[in-house]
PDB file of C-alpha atoms in Angstrom:
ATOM      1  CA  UNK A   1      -7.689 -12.544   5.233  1.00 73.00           C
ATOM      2  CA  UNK A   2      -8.669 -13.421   1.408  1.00 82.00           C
ATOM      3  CA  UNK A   3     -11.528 -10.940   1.896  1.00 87.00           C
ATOM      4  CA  UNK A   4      -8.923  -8.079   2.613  1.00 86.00           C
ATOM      5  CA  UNK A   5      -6.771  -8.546   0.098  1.00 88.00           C
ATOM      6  CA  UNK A   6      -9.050  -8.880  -2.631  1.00 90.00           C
ATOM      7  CA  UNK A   7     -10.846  -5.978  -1.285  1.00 93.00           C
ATOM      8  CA  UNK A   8      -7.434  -4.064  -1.139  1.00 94.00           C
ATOM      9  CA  UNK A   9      -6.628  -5.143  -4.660  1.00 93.00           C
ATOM     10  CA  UNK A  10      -9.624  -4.037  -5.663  1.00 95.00           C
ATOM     11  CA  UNK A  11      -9.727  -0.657  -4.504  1.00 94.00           C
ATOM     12  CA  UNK A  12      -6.694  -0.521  -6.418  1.00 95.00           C
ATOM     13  CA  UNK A  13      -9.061  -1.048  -9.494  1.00 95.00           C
ATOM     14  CA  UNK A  14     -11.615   1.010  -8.629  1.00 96.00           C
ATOM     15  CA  UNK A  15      -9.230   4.023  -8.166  1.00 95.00           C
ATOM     16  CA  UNK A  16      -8.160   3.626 -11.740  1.00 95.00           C
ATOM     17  CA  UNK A  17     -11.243   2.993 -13.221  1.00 96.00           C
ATOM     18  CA  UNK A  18     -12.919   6.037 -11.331  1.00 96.00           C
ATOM     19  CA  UNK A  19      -9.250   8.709 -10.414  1.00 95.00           C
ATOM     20  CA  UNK A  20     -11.659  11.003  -8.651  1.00 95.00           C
ATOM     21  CA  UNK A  21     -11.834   8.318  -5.940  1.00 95.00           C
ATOM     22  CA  UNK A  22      -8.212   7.992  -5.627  1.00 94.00           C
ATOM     23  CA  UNK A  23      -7.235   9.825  -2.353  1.00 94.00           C
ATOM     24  CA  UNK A  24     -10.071   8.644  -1.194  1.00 95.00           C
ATOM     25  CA  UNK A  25      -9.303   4.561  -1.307  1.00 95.00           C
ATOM     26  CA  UNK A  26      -5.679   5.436  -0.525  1.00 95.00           C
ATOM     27  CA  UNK A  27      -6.568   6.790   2.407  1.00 95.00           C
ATOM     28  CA  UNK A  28      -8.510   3.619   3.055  1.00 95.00           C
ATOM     29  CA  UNK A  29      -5.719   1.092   2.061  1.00 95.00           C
ATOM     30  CA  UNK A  30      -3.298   3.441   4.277  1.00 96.00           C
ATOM     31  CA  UNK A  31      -5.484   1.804   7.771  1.00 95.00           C
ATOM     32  CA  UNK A  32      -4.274  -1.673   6.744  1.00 95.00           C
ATOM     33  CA  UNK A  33      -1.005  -1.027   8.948  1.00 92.00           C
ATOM     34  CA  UNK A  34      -3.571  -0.552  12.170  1.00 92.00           C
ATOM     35  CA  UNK A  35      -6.164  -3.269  10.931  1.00 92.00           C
ATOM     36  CA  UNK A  36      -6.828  -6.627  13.072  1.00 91.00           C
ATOM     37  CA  UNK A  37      -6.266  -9.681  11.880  1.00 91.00           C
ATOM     38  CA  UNK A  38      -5.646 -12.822  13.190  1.00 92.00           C
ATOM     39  CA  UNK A  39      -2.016 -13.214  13.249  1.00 94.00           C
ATOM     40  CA  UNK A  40       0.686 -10.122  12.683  1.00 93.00           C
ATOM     41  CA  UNK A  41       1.488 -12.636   9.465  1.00 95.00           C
ATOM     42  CA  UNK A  42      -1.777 -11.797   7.807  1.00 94.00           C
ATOM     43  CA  UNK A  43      -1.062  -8.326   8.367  1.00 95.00           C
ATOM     44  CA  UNK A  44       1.730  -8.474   6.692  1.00 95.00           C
ATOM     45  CA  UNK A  45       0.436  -9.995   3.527  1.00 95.00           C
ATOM     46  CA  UNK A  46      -1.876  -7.187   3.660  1.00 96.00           C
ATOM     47  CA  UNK A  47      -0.005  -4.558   4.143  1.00 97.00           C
ATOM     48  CA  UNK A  48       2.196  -5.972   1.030  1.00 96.00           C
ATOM     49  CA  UNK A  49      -1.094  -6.001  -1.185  1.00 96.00           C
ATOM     50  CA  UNK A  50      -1.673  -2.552  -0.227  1.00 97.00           C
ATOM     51  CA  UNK A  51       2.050  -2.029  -1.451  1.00 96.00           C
ATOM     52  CA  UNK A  52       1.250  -3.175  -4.952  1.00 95.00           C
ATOM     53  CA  UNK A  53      -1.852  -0.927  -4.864  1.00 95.00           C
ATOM     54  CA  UNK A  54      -0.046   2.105  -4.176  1.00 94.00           C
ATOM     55  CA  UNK A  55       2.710   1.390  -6.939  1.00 92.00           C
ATOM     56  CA  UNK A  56      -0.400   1.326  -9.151  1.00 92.00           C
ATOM     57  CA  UNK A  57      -2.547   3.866  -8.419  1.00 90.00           C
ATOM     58  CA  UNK A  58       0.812   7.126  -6.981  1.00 85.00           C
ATOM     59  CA  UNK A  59       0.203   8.829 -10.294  1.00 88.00           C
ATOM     60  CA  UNK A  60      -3.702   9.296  -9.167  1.00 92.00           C
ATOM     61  CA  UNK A  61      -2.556  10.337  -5.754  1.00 89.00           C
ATOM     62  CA  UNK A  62      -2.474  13.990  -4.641  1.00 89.00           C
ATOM     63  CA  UNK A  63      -1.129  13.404  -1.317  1.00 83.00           C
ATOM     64  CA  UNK A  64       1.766  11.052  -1.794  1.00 89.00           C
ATOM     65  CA  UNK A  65       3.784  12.132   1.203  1.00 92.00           C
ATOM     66  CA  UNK A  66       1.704   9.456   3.279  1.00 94.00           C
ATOM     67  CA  UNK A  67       1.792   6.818   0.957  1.00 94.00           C
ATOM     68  CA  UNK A  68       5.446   7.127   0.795  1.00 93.00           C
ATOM     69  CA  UNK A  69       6.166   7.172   4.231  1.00 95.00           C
ATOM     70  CA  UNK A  70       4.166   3.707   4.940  1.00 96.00           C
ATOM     71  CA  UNK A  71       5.934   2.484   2.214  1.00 96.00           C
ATOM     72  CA  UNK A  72       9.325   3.189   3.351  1.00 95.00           C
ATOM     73  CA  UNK A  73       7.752   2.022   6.632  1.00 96.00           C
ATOM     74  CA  UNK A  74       7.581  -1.258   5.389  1.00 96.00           C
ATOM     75  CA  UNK A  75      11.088  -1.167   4.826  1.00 96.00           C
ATOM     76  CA  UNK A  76      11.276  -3.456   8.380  1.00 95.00           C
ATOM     77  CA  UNK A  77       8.582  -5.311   7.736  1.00 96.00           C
ATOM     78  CA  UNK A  78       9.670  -8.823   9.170  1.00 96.00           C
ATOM     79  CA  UNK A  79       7.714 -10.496   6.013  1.00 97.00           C
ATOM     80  CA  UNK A  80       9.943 -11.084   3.569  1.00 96.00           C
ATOM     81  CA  UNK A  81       8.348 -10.650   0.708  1.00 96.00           C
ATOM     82  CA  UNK A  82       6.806  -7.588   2.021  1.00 97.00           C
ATOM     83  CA  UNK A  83      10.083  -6.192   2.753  1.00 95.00           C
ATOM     84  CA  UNK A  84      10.990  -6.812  -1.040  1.00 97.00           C
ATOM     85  CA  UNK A  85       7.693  -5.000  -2.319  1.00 96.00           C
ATOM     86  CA  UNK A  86       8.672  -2.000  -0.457  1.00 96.00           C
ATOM     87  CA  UNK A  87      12.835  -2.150  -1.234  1.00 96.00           C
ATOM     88  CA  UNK A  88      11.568  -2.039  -5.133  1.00 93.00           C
ATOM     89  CA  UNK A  89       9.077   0.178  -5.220  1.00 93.00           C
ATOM     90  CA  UNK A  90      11.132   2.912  -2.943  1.00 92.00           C
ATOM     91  CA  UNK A  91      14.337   2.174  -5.390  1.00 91.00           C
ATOM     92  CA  UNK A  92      11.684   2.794  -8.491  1.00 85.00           C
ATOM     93  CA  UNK A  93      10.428   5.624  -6.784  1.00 80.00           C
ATOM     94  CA  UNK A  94      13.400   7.573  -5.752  1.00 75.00           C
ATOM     95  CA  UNK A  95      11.433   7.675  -2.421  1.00 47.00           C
ATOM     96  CA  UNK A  96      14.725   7.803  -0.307  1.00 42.00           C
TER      97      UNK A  96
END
């Protein structure tokens, strides 16, 4: 589980270091909703990093549509704080 989210977090990184790559991690990150982990809680927390990567790295993003619609997703995410990530970035976002 720590190995996913760092690695999510750090695509997030990469993707602004290196924009070309963008769609290309995002697309990546966007797989964390199907993943396996070892309890639907650690997907969860994952799916919530992957939230704070895309509210980093939409400007890069060509395809937002996608990114959008897990986000707003995530909307029922039993995880609280996952919920939250998602509630603020769609209200930042204008997403709905």
């Amino acid at each position: 589980m720590i190995g996913a989210a760092n690695a999510i977090v750090a695509g997030a990184g990469i993707a602004l270091a290196k924009p070309h790559l963008a769609d290309r991690i995002v697309k990546e990150l966007l797989k964390v909703e199907r993943a396996s982990y070892c309890t639907p809680e650690c997907r969860n927390v994952a799916i919530g990093h992957a939230i704070k990567s895309f509210d980093r790295l939409l400007d890069y993003v060509r395809k937002k549509r996608s990114v959008r619609a897990f986000v707003i997703r995530q909307l029922d995410n039993p995880r609280p704080a996952t919920h939250k990530k998602a509630e603020r970035l769609v209200k930042r976002w204008g997403a709905k």
